[in-house]
XYZ file of N, CA, C and O in Angstrom:
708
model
N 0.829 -1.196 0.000
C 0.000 0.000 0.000
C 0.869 1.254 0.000
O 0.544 2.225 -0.683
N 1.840 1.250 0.667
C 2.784 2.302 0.796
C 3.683 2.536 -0.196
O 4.512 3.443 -0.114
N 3.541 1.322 -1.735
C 4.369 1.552 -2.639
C 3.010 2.338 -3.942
O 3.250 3.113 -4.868
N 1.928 1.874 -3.600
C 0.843 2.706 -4.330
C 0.896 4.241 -4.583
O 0.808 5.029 -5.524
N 1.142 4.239 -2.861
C 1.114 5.225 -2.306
C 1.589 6.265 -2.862
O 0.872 7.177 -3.275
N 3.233 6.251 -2.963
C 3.950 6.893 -3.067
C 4.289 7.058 -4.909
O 4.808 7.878 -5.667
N 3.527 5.528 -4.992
C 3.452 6.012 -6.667
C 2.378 7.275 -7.345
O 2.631 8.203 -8.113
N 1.518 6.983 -6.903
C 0.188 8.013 -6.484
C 0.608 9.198 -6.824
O 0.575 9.863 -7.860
N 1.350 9.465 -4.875
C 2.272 10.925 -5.400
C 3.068 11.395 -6.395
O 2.878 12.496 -6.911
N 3.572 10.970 -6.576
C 4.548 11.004 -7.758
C 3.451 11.496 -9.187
O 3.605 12.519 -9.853
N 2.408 10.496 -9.380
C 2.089 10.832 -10.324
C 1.255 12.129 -10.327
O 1.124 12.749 -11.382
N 0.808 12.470 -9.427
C 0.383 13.556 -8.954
C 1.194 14.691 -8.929
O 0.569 15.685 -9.299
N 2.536 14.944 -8.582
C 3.142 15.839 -8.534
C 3.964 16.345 -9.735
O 4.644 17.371 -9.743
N 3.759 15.257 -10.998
C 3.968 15.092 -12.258
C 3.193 15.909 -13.252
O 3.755 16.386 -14.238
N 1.933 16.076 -13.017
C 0.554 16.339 -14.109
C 0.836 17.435 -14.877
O 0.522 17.566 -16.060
N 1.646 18.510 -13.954
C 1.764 19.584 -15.013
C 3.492 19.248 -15.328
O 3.844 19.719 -16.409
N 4.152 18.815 -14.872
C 5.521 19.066 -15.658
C 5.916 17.996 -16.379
O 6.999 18.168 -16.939
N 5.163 16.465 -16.634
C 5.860 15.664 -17.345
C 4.700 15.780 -18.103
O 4.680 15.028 -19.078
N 3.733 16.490 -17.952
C 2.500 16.208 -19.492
C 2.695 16.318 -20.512
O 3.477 17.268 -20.560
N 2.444 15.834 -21.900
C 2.495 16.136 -23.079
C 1.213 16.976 -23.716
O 0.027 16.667 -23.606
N 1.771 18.122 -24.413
C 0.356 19.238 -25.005
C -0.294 18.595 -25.211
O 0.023 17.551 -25.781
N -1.604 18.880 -24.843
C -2.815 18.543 -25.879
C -2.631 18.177 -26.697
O -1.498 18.578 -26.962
N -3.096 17.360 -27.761
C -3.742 17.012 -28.902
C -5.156 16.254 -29.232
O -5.879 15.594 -28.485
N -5.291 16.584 -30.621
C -6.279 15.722 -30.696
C -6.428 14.380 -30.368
O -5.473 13.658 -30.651
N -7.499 13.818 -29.782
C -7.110 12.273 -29.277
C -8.676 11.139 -29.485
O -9.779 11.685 -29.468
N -8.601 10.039 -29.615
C -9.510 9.430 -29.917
C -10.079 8.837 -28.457
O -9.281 8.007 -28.022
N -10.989 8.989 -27.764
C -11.390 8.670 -25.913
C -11.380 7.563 -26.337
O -10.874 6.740 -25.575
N -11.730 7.215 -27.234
C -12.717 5.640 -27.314
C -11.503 4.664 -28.154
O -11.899 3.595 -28.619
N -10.064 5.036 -28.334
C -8.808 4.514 -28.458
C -8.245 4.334 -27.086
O -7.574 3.359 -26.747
N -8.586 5.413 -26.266
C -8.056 5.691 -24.610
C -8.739 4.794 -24.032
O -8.215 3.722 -23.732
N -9.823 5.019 -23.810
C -10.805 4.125 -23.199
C -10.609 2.841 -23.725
O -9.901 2.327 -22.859
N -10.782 2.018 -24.572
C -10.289 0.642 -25.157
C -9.153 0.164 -24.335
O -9.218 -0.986 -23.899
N -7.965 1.007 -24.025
C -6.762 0.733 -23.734
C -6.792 0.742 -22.146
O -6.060 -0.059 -21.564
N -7.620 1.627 -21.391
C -7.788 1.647 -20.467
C -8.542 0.159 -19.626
O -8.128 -0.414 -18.618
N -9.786 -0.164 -20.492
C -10.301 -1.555 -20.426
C -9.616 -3.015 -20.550
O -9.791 -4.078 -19.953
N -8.588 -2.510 -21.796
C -7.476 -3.890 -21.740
C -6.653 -4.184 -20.244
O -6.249 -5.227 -19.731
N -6.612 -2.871 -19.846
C -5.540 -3.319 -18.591
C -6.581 -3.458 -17.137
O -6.333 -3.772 -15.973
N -7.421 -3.189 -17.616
C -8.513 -4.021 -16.127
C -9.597 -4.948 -16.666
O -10.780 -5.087 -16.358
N -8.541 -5.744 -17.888
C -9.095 -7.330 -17.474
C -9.437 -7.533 -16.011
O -10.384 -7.069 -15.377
N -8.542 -8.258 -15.652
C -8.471 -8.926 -14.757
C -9.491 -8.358 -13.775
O -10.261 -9.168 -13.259
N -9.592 -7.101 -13.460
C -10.237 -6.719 -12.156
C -11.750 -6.699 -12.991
O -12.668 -7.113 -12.283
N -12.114 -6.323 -14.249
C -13.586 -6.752 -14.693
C -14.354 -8.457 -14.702
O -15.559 -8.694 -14.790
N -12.879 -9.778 -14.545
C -13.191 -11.053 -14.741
C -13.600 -11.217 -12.820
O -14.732 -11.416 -12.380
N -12.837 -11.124 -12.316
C -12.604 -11.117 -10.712
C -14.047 -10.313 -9.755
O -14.385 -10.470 -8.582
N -14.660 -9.411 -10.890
C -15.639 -8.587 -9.906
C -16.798 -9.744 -10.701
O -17.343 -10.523 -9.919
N -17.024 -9.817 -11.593
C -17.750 -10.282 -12.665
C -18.580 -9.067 -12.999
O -19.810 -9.024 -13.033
N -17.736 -8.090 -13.240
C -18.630 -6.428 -14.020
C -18.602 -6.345 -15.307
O -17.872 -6.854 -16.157
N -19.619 -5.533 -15.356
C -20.091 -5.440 -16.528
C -19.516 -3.951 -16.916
O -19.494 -3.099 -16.028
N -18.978 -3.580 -18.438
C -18.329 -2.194 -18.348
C -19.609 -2.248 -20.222
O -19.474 -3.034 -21.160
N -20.809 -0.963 -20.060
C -21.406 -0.737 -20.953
C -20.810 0.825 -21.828
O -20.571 1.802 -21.118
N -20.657 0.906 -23.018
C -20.001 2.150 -23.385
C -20.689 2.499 -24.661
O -20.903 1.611 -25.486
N -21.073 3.813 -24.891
C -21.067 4.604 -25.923
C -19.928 4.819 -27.101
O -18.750 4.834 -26.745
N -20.224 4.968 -28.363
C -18.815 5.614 -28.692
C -18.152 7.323 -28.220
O -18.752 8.395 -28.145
N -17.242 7.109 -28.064
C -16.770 8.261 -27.476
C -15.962 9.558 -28.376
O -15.136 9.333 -29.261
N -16.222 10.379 -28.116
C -15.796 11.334 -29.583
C -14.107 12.090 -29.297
O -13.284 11.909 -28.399
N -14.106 12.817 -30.302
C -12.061 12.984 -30.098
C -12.313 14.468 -28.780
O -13.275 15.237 -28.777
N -11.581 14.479 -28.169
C -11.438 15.655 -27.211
C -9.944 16.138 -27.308
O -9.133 15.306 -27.717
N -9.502 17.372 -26.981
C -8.160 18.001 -27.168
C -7.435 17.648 -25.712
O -7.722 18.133 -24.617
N -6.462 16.711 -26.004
C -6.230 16.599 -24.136
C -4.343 15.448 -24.636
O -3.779 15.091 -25.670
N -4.170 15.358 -23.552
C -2.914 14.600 -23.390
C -3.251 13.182 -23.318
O -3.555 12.720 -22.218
N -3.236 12.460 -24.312
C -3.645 10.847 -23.911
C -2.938 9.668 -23.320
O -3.028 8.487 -23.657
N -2.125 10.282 -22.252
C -1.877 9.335 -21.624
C -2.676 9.409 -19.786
O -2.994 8.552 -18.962
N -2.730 11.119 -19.839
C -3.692 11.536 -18.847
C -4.808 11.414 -18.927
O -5.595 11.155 -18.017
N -5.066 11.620 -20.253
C -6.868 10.728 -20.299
C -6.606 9.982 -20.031
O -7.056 10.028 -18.886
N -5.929 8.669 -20.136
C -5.862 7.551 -19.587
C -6.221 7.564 -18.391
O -7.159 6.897 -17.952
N -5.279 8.574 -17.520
C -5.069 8.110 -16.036
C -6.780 8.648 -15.124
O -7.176 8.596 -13.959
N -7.333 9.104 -16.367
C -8.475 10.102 -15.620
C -9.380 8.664 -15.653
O -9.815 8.127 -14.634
N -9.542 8.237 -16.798
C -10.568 6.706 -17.264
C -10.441 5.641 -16.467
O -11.461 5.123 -16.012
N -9.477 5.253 -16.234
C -8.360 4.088 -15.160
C -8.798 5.203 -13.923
O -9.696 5.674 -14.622
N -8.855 5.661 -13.206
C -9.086 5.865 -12.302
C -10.752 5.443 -12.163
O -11.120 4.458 -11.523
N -11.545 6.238 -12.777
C -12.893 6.317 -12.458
C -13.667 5.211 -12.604
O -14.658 4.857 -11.964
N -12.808 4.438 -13.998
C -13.683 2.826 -14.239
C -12.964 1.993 -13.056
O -13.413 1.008 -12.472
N -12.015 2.497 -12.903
C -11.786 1.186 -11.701
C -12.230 1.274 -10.692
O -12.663 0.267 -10.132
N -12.291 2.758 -9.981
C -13.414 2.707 -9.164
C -14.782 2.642 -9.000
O -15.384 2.704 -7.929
N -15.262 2.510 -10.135
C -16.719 2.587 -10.336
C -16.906 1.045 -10.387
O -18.063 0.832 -10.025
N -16.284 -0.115 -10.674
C -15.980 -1.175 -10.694
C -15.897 -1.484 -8.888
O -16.645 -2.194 -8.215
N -14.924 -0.814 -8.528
C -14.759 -1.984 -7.357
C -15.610 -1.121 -6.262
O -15.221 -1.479 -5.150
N -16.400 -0.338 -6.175
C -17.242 0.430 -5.641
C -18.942 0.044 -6.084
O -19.937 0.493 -5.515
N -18.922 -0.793 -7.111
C -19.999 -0.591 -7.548
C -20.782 -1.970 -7.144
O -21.726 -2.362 -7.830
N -20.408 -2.562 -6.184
C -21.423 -3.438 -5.388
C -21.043 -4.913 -6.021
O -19.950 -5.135 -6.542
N -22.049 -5.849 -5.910
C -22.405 -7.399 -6.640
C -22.250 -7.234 -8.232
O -23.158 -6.635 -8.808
N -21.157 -7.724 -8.995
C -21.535 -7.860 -10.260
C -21.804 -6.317 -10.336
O -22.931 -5.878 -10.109
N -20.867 -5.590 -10.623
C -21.056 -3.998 -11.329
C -21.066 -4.006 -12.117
O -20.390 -4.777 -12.797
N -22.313 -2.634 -12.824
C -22.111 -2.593 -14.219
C -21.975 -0.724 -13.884
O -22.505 0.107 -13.145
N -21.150 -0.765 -14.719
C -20.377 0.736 -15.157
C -20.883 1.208 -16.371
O -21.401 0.315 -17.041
N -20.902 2.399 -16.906
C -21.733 3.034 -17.901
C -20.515 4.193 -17.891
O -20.108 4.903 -16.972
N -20.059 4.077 -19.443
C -18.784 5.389 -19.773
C -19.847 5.870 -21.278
O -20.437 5.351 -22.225
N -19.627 6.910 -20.803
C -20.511 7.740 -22.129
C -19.964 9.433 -22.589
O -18.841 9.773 -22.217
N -20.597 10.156 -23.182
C -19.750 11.631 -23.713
C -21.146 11.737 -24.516
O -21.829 10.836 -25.003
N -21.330 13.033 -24.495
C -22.133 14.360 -24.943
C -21.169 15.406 -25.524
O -20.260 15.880 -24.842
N -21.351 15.691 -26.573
C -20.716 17.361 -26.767
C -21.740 18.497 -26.637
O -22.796 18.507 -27.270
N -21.350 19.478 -25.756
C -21.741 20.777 -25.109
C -21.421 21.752 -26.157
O -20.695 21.829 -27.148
N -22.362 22.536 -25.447
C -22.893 23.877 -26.563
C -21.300 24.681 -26.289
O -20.650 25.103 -27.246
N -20.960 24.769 -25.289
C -19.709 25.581 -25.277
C -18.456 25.375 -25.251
O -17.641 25.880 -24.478
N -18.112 23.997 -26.807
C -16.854 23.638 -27.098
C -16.248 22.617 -26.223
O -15.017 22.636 -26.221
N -16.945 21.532 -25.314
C -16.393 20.834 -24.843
C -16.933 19.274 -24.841
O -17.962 19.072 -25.487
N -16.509 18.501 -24.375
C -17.440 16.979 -24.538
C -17.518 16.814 -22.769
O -16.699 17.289 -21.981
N -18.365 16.254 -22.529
C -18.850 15.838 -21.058
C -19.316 14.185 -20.940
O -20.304 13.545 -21.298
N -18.015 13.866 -20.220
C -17.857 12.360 -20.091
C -18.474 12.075 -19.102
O -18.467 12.810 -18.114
N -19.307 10.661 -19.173
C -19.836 10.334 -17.552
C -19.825 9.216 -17.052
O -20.723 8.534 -17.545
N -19.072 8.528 -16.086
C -18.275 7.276 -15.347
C -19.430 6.847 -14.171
O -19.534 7.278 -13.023
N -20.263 5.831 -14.888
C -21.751 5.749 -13.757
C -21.571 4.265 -12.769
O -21.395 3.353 -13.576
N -21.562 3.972 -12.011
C -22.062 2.640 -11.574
C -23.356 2.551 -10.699
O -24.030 3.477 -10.248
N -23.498 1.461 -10.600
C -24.652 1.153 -9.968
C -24.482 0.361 -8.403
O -25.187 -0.561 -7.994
N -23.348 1.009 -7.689
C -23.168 0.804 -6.222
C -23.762 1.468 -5.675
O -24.652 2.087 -6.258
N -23.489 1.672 -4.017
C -24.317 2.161 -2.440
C -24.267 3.830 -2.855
O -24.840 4.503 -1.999
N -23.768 4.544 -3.859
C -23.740 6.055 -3.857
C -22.458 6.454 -2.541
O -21.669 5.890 -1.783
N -23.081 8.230 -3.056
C -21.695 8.639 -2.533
C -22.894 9.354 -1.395
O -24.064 9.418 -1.771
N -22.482 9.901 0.079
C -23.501 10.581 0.881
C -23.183 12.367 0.047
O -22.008 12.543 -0.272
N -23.828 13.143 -0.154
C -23.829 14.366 -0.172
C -22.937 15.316 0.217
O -22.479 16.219 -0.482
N -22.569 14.938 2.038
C -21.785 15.659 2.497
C -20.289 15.361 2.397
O -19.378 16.018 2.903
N -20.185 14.123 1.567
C -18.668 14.082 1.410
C -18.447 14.481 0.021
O -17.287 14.629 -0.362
N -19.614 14.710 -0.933
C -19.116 15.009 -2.303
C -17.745 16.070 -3.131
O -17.150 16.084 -4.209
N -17.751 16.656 -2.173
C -16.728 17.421 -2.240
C -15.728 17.517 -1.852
O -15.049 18.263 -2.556
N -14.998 16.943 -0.655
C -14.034 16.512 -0.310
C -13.030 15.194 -1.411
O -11.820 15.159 -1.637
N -13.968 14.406 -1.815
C -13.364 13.415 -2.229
C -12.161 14.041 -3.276
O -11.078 13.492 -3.478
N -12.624 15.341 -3.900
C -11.422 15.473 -4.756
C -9.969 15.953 -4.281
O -8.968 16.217 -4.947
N -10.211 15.976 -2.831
C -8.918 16.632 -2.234
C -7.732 15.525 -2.132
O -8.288 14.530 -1.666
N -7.001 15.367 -2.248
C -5.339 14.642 -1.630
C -6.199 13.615 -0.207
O -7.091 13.923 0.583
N -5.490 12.478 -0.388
C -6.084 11.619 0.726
C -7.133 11.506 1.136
O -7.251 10.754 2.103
N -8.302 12.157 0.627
C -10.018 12.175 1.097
C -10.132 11.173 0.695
O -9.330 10.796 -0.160
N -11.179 10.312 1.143
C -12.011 9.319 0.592
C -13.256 9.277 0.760
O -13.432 9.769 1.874
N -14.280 8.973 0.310
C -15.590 8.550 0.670
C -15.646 7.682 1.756
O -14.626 7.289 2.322
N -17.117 7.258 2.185
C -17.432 6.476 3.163
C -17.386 4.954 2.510
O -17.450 3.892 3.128
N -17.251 5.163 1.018
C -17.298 3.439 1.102
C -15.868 2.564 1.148
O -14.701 2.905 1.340
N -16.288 1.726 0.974
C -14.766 0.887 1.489
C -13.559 1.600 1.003
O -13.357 1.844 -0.187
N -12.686 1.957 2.076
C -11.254 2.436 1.722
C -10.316 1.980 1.382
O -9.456 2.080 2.258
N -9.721 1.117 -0.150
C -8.989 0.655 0.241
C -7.885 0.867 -0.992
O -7.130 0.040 -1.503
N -8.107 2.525 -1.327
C -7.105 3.526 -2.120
C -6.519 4.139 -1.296
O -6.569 4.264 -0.073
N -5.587 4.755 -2.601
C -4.971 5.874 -1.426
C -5.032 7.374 -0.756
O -4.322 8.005 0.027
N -6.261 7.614 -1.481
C -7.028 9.027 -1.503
C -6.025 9.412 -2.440
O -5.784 10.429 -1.789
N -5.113 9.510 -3.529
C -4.995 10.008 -4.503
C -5.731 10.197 -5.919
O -5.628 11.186 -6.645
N -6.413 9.168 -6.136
C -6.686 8.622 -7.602
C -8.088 9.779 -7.778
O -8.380 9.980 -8.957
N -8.590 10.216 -7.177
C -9.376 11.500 -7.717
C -9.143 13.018 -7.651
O -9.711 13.929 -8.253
N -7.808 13.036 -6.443
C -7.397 14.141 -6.541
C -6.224 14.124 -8.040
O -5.905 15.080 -8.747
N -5.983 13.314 -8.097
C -5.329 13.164 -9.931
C -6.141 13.591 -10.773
O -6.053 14.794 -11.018
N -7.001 12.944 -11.369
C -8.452 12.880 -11.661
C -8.671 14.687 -11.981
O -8.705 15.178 -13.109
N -8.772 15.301 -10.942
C -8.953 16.674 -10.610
C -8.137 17.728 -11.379
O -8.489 18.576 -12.199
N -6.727 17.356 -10.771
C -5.123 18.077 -11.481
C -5.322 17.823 -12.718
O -5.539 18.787 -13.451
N -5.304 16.349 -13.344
C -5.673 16.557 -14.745
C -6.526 17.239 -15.527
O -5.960 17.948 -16.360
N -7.947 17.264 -15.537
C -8.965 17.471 -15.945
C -8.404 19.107 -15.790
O -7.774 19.688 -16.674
N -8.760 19.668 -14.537
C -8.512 21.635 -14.790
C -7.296 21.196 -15.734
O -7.657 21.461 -16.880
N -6.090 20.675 -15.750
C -5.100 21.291 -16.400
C -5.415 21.436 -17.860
O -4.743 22.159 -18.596
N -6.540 20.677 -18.305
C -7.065 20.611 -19.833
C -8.371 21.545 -19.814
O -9.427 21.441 -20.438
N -8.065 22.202 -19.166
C -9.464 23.637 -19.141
C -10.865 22.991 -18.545
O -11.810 23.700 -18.196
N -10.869 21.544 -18.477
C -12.448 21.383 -18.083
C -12.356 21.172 -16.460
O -11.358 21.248 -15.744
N -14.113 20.798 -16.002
C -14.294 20.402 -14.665
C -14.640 19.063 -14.355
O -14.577 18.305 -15.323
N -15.005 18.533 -13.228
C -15.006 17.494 -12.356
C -15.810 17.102 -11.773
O -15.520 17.368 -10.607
N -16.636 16.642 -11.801
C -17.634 16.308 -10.140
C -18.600 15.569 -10.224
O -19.072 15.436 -11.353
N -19.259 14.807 -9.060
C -20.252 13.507 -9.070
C -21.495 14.121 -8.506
O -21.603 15.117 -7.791
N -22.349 13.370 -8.947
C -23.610 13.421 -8.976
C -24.345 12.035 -8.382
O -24.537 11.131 -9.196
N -24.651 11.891 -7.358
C -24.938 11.097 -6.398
C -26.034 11.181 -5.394
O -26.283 12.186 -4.728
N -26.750 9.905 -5.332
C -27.829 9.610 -4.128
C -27.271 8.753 -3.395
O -26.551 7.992 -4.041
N -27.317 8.504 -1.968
C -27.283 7.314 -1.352
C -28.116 5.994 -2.118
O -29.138 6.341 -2.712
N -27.894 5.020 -2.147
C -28.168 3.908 -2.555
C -28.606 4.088 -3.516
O -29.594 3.385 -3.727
N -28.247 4.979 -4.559
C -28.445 5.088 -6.138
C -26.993 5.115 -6.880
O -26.888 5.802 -7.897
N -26.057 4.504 -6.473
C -24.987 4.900 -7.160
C -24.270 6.238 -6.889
O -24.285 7.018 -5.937
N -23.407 6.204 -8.509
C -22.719 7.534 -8.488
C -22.429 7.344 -9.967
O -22.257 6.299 -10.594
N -22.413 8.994 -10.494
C -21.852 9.069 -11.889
C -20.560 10.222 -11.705
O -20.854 11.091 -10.885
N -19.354 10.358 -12.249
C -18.578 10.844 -12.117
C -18.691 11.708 -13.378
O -18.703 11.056 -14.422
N -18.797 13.365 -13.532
C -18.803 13.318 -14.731
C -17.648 14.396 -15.081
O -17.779 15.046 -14.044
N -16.677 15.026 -15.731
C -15.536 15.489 -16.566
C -15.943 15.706 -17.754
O -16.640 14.983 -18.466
N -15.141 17.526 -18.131
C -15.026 17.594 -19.137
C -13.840 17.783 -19.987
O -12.784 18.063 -19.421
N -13.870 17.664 -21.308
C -12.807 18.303 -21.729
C -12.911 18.990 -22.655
O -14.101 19.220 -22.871
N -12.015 19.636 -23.603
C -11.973 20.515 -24.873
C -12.139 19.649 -26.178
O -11.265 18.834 -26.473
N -13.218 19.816 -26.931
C -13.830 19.233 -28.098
C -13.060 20.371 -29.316
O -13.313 21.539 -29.614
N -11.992 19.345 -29.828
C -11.683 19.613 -31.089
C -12.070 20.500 -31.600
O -11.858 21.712 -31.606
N -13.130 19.326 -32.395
C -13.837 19.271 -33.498
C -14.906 21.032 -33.494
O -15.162 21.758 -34.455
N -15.329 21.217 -31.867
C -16.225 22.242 -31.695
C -16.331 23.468 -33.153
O -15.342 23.528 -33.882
N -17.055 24.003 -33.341
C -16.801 25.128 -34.183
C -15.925 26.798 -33.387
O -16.123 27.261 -32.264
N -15.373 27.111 -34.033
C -14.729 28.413 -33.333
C -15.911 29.512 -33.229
O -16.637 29.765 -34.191
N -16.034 30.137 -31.976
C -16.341 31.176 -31.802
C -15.777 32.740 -32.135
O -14.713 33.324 -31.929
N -16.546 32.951 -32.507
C -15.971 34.248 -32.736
C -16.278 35.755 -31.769
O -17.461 36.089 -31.839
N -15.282 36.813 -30.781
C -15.315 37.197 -29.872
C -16.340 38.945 -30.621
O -15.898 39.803 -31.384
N -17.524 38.856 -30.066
C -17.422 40.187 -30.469
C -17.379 41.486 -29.471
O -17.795 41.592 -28.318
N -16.803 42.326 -30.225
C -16.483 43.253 -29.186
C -17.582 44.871 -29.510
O -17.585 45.472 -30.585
N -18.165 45.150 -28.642
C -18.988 45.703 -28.420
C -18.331 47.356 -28.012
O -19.098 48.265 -27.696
């Protein structure tokens, strides 16, 4: 746990100086790749991972990675008997795509919703991270201009949802008055 740990940090204290710029990136190339490496923990839970296709967003794809791998794995081992997880994307009116990381576990309570994104916070359900993997989650996501945050009932689950910068968006044009 203490080698997680400290890997955690590390990767955390990394986000802005070992990142690679933006580019255009395919989620649903990220996401694929992200799913190959939690075999094992999707055969072992017996979860179910349901997905949309996912559209290109402007971001660093190895940090998308770490944002996807975080949230499916916790939405996986959080998400009760036989989880099923739901990864999906919308593109927004104001140039961005809005990803959403759902399971169908015990939910998050209200009053911790906000904490969880801090360094070492955790929720009330089983602890057995290192309170890093959403404060990552966090560092990444602002560092690519978008936001963060879950949407949760007690015993309804939780959806995690993130955005990022959509390519493809059309350019605005600034007018000045």
């Amino acid at each position: 746990r203490m080698k997680a740990m400290i890997d955690g940090l590390l990767d955390y204290s990394r986000v802005h100086t070992t990142a690679s710029d933006p580019e255009a990136v395919d989620a649903d190339a990220v996401l694929e790749g992200v799913l190959d490496s939690l075999q094992m923990l999707v055969r072992e839970t017996g979860a179910t991972v349901e997905r949309d296709h996912l559209p290109r967003v402007e971001a660093d794809p190895d940090q998308l990675g770490q944002v996807f791998q975080n949230l499916v794995s916790n939405a996986i081992t959080h998400g009760g008997e036989s989880p099923t997880v739901t990864v999906d994307a919308t593109q927004t009116d104001d140039g961005m795509v809005r990803f959403a990381v759902a399971d169908d576990g015990p939910g998050i309570p209200a009053d911790q919703q906000d904490r969880i994104f801090e360094i070492f916070q955790q929720g009330s359900r089983e602890q057995t991270g290192t309170g890093i993997g959403l404060a990552l989650c966090d560092q990444v996501v602002h560092r690519h201009g978008g936001d963060i945050w879950v949407e949760s009932e007690a015993g309804d689950g939780a959806t995690f949802y993130f955005t990022m910068p959509n390519p493809d968006a059309p350019l605005t044009e600034e007018v000045t008055v």
